[in-house]
C-alpha positions as a Markdown table, in Angstrom:
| # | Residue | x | y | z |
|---|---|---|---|---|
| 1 | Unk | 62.7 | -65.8 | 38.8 |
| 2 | Unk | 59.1 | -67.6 | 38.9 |
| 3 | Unk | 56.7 | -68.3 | 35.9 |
| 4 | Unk | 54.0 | -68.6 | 38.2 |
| 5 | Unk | 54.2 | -65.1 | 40.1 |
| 6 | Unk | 56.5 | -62.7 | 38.1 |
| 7 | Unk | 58.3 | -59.3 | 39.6 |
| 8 | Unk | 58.4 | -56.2 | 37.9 |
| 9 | Unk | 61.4 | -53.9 | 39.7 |
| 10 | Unk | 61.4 | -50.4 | 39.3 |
| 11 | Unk | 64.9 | -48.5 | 40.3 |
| 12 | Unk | 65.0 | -45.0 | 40.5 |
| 13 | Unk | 65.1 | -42.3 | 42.9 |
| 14 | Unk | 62.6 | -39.8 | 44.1 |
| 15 | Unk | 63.7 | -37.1 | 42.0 |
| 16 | Unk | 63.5 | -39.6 | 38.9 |
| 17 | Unk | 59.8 | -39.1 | 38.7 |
| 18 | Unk | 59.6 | -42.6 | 39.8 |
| 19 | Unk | 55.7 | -41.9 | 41.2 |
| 20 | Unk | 54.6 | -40.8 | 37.7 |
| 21 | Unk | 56.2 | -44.1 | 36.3 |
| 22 | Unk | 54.4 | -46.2 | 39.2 |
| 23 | Unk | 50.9 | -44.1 | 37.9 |
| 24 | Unk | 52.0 | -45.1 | 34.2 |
| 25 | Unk | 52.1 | -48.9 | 35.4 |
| 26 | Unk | 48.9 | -48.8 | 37.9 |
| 27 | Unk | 46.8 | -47.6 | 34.5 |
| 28 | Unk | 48.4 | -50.7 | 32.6 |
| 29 | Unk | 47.3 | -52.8 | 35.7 |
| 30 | Unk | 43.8 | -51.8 | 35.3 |
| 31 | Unk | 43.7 | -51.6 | 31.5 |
| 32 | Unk | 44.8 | -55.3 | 31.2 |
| 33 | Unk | 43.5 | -56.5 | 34.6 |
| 34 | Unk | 46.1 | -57.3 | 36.1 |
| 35 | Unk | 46.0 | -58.0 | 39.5 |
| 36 | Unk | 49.5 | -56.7 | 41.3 |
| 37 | Unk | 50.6 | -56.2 | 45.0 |
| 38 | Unk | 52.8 | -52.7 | 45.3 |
| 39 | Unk | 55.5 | -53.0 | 47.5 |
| 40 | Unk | 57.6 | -49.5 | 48.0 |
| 41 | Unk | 61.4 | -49.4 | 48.9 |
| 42 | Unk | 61.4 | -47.3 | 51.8 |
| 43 | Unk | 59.5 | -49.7 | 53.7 |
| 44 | Unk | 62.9 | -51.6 | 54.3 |
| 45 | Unk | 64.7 | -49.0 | 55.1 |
| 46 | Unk | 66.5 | -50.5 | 58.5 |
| 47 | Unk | 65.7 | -47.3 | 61.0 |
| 48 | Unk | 62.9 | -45.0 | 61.5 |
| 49 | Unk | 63.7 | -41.5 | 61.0 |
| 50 | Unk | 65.0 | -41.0 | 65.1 |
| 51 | Unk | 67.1 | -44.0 | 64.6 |
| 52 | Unk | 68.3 | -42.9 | 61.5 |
| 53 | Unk | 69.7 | -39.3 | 62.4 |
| 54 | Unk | 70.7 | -40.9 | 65.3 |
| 55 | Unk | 72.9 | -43.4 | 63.3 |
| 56 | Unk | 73.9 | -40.7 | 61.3 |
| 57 | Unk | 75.1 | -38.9 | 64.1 |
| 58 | Unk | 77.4 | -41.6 | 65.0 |
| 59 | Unk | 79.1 | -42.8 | 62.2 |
| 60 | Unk | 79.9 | -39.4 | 61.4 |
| 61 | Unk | 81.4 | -38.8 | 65.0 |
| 62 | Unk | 83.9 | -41.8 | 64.0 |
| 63 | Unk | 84.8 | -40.5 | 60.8 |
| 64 | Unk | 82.5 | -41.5 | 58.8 |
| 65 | Unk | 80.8 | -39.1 | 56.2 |
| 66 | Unk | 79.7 | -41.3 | 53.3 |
| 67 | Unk | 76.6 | -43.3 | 55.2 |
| 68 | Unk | 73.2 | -42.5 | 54.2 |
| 69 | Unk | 69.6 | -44.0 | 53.0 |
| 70 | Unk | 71.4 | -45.3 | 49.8 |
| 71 | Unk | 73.6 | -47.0 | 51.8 |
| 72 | Unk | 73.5 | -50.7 | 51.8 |
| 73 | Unk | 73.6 | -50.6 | 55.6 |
| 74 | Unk | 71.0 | -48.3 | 55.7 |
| 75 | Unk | 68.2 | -50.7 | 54.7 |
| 76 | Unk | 67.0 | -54.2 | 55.4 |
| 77 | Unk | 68.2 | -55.6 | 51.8 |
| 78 | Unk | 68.1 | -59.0 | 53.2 |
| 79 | Unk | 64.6 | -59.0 | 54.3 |
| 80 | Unk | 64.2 | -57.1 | 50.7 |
| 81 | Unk | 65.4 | -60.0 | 48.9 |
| 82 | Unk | 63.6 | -62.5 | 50.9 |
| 83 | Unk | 60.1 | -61.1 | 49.9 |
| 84 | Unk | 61.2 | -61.4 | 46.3 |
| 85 | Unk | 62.2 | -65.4 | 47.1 |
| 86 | Unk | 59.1 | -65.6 | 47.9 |
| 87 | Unk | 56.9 | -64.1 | 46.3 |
| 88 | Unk | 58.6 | -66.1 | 43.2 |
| 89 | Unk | 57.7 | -68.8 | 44.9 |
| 90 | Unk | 54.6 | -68.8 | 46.5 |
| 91 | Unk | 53.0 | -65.6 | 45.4 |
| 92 | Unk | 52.9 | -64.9 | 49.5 |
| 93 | Unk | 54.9 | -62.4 | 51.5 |
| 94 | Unk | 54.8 | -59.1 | 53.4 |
| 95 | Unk | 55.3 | -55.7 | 54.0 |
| 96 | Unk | 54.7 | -52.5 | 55.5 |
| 97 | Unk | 55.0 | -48.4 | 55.2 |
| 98 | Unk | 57.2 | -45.6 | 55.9 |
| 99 | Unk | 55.1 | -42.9 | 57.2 |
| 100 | Unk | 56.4 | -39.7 | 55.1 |
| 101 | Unk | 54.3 | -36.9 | 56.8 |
| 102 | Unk | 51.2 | -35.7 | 57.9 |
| 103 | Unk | 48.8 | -36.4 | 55.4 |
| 104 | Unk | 50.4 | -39.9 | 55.4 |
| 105 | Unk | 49.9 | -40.4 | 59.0 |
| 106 | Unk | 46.4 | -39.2 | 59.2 |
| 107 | Unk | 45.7 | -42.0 | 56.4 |
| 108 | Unk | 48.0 | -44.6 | 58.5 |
| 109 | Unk | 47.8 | -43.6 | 62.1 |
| 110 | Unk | 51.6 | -43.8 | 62.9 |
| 111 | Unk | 53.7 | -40.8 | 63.7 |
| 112 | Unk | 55.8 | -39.5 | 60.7 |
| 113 | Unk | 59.5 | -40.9 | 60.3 |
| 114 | Unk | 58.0 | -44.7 | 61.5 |
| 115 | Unk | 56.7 | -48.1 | 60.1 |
| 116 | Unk | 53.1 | -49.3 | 60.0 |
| 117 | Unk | 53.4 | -52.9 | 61.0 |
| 118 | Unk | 54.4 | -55.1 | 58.6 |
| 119 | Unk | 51.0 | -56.9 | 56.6 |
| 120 | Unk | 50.8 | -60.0 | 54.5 |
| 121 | Unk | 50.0 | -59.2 | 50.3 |
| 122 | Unk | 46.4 | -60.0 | 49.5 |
| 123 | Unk | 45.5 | -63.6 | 47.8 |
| 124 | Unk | 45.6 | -64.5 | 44.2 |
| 125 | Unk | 47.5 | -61.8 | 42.6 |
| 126 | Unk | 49.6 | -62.2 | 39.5 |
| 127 | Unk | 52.2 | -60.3 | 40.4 |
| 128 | Unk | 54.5 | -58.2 | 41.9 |
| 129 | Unk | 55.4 | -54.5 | 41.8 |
| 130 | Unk | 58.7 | -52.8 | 43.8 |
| 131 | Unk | 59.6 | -48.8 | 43.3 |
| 132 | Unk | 62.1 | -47.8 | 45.5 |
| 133 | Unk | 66.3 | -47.5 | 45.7 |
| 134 | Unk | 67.7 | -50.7 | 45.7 |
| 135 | Unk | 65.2 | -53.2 | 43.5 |
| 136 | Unk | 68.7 | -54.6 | 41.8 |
| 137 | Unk | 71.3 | -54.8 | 43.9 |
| 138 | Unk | 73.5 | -57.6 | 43.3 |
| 139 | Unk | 76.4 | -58.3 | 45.6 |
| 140 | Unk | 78.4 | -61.4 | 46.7 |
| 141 | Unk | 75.7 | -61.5 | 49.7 |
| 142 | Unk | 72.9 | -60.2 | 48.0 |
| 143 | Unk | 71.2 | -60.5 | 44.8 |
| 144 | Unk | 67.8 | -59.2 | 44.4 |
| 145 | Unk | 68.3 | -58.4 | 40.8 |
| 146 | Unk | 67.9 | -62.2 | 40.1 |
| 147 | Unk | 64.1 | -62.6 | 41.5 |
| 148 | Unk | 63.1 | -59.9 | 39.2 |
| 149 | Unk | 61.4 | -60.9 | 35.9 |
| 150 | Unk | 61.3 | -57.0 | 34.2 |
| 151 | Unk | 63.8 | -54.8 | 35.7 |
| 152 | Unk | 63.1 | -51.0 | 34.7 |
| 153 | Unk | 66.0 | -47.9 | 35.6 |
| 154 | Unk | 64.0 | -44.8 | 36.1 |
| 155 | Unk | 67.2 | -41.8 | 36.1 |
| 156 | Unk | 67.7 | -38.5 | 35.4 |
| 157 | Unk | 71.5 | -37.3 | 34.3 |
| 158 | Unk | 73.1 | -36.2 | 37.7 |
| 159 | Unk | 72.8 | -32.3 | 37.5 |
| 160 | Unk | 68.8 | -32.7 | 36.9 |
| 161 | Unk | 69.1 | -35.1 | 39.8 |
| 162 | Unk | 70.8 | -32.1 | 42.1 |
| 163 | Unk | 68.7 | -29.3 | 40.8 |
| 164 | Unk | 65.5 | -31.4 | 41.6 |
| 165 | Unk | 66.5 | -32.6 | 44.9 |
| 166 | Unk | 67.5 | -28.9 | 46.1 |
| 167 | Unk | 64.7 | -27.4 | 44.9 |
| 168 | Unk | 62.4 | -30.5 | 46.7 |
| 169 | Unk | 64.0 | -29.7 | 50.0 |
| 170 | Unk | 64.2 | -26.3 | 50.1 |
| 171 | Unk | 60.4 | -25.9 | 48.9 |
| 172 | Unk | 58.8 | -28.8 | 51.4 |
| 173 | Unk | 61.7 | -29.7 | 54.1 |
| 174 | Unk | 62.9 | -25.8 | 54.6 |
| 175 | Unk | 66.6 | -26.5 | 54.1 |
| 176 | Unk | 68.6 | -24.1 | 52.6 |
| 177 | Unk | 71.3 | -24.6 | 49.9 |
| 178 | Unk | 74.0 | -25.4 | 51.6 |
| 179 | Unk | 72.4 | -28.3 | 53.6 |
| 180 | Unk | 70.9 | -29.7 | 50.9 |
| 181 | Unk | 74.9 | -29.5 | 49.1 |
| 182 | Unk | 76.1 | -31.2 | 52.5 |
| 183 | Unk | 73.3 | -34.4 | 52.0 |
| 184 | Unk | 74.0 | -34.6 | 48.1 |
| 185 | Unk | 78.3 | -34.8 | 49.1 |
| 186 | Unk | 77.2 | -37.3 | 51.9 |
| 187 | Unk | 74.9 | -38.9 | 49.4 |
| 188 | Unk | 77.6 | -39.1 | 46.5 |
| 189 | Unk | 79.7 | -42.2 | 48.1 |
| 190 | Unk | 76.8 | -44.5 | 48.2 |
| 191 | Unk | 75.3 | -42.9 | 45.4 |
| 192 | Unk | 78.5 | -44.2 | 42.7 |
| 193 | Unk | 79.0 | -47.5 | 44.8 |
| 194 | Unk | 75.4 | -48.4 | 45.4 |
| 195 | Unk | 72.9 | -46.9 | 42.7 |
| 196 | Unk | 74.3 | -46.8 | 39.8 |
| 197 | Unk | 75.7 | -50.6 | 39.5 |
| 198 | Unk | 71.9 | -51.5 | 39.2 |
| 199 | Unk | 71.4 | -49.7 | 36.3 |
| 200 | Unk | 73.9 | -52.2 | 34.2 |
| 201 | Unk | 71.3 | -55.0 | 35.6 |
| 202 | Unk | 67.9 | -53.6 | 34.5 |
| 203 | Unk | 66.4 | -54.7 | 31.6 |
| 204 | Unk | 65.4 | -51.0 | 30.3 |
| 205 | Unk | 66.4 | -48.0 | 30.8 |
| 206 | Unk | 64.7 | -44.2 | 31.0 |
| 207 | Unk | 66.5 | -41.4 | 31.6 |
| 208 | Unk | 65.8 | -38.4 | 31.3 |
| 209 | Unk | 68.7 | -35.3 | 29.9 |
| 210 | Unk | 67.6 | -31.7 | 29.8 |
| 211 | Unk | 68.1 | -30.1 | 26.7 |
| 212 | Unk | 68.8 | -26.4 | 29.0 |
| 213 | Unk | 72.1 | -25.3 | 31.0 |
| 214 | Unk | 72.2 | -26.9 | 34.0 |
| 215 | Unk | 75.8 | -26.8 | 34.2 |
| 216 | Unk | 76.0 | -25.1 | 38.2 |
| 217 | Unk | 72.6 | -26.8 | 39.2 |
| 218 | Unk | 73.0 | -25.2 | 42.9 |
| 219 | Unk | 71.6 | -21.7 | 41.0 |
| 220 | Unk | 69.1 | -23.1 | 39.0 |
| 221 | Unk | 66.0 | -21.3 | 39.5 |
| 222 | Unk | 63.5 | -23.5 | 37.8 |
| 223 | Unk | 63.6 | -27.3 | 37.3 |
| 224 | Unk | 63.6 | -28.4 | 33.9 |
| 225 | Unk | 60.3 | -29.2 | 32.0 |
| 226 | Unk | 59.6 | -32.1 | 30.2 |
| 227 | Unk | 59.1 | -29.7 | 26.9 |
| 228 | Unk | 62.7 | -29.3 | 28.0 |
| 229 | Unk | 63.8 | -32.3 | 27.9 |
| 230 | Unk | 64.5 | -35.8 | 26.1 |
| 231 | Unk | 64.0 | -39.4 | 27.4 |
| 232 | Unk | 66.9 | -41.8 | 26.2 |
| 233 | Unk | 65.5 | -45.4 | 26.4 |
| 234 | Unk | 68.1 | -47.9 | 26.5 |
| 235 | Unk | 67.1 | -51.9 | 26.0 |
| 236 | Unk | 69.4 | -54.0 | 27.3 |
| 237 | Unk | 69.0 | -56.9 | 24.9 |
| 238 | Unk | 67.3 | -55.1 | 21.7 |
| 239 | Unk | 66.3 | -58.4 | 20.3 |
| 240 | Unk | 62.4 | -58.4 | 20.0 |
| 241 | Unk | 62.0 | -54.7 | 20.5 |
| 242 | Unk | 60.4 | -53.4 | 17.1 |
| 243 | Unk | 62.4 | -50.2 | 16.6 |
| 244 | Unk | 60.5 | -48.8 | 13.6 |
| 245 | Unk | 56.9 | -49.3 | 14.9 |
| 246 | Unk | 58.1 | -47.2 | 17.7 |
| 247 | Unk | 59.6 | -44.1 | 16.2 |
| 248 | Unk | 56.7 | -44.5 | 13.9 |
| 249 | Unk | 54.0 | -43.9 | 17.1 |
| 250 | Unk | 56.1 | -41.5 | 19.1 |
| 251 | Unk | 56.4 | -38.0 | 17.1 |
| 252 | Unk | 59.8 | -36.7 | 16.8 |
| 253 | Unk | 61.5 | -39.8 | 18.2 |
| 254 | Unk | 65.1 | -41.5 | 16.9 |
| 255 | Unk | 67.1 | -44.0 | 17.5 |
| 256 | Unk | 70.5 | -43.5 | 18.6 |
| 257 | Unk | 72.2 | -46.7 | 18.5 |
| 258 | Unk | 71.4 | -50.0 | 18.0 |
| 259 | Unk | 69.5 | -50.3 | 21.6 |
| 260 | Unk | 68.3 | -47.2 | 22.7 |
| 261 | Unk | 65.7 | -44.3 | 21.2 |
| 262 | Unk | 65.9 | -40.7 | 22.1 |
| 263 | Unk | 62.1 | -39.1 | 22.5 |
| 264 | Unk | 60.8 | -36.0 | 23.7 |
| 265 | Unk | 60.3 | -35.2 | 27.3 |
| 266 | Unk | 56.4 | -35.3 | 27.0 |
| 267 | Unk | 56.2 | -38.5 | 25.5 |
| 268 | Unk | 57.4 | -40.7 | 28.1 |
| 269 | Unk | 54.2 | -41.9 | 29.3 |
| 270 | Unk | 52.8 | -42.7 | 25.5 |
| 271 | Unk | 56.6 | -44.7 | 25.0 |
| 272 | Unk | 55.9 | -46.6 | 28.9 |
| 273 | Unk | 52.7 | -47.4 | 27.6 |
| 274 | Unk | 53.6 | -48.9 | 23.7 |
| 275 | Unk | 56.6 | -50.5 | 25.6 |
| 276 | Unk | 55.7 | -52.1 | 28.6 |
| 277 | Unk | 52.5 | -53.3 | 27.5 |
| 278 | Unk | 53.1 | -56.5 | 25.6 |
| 279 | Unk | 56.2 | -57.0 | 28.0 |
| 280 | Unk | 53.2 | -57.2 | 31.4 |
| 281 | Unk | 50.8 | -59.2 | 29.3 |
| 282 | Unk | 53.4 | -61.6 | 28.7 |
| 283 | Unk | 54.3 | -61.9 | 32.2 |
| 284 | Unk | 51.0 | -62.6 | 33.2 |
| 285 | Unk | 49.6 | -65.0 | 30.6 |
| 286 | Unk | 52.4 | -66.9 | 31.6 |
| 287 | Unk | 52.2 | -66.9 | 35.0 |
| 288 | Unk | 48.4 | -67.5 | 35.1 |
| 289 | Unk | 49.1 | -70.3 | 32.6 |
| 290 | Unk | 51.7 | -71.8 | 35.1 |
| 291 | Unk | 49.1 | -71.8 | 37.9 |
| 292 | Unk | 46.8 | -73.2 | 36.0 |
């Protein structure tokens, strides 16, 4: 970790709602001026889409029916880890995008499922901002967690994870039920071994728990709403956080133990906001102050 040019890690997957949180933190950016570089996760991912079914393909010809994008092997974590380094260090670094679709490539002018070349960060910022899968990982070769100065989970309890991500790629990819059950089993592996250990490294924790049945989430017929659901925010280390100044501000709010408050759904953005805040103005000052 750096004084002079802090990282803020966001760890969540798409169905998370990971894009609203990275809205919640570019209006915090501008409010306070802060001056952050976005970096996104897929842009390490280590094949383009070809390459990637093509990979696929393979491993699952020798047997293999676990490997997928959450897969440590599926993305460039050492190049990942080396941006962090050093950015830390020198506030300099690169990176690139993964082209998603069509709008995408009309803004980027590469095809959809490949890379824009890779870029250097613009000058004098005060920090840096990931969103993407694997912002935490920490194994005996790799440890990204440890560049990162704020490390936030962004999660929703598994069946809210499956109803979203079938509903997502039936809607917009065309795929029907059962091959969206086939990517979720071939997900799972990587899901248990490589996701979820980063959640016992982040700093704070939102996830979110539908208060409706989703108990067989391959029937669903509507994803939950945020009216119909509750946020659990967990702090890893509680010490600081002032507990009754936030269940005073967020309506119908409790705490549940001694690190973690329960608010409703539609108040995530309003407890982001009230808890982030002082947390990014802190980085900052410091790190402006250590440039100085």
């Amino acid at each position: 970790m750096s004084k002079k040019y802090p990282i803020i890690s966001v760890v969540g997957s798409s169905g998370a709602g990971t894009s609203t949180v990275k809205a919640t933190f570019d209006q915090i950016f501008r409010r306070e001026g802060v001056r952050a570089v976005s970096i996104e996760g897929d842009a390490f991912h280590r094949f383009n889409r070809a390459d990637m079914k093509a990979e696929l393909d393979r491993r699952y010809a020798a047997g293999d029916a676990t490997f997928s994008h959450f897969s440590y092997e599926a993305n460039a974590l050492e190049d990942l880890e080396r941006v962090f380094r050093e950015y830390g260090e020198t506030g300099k670094g690169r990176t690139r995008r993964y082209v998603h679709d069509a709008n995408e490539s009309a803004k980027y002018g590469v095809e959809p499922g490949h890379f824009t070349d890779w870029a250097p960060f613009e000058e004098d910022t005060d920090l840096l901002f990931y969103e993407g899968l694997h912002g935490c990982v920490s194994t005996e070769d790799i440890n990204i967690a440890a560049h990162a100065d704020l490390k936030i989970g962004v999660v929703p309890v598994i069946n809210l994870e499956w109803i979203q991500k079938i509903h997502r790629d039936r809607a917009q990819r065309g795929y029907t039920t059962e091959a969206v059950t086939d990517v979720i089993l071939r997900r799972m592996h990587a899901y248990v071994h490589c996701i979820v250990p980063q959640f016992s490294q982040t700093d704070i924790n939102f996830q979110r728990v539908p208060v409706v049945d989703t108990s067989n989430p391959f029937i669903t017929r509507w994803i939950p709403t945020p009216d119909e659901s509750l946020i659990v925010i967990r702090f890893r280390n509680p010490r600081g956080i002032d507990f009754p100044y936030l269940t005073s501000m967020i309506h119908g709010s409790w705490m549940s133990r001694a690190n973690s408050i329960v608010i409703p759904g539609n108040k995530q953005d309003l407890a982001m906001q009230l808890i982030l805040t002082p947390l990014i103005e802190r980085l900052v000052r410091e790190g402006r102050r250590a440039r100085a």
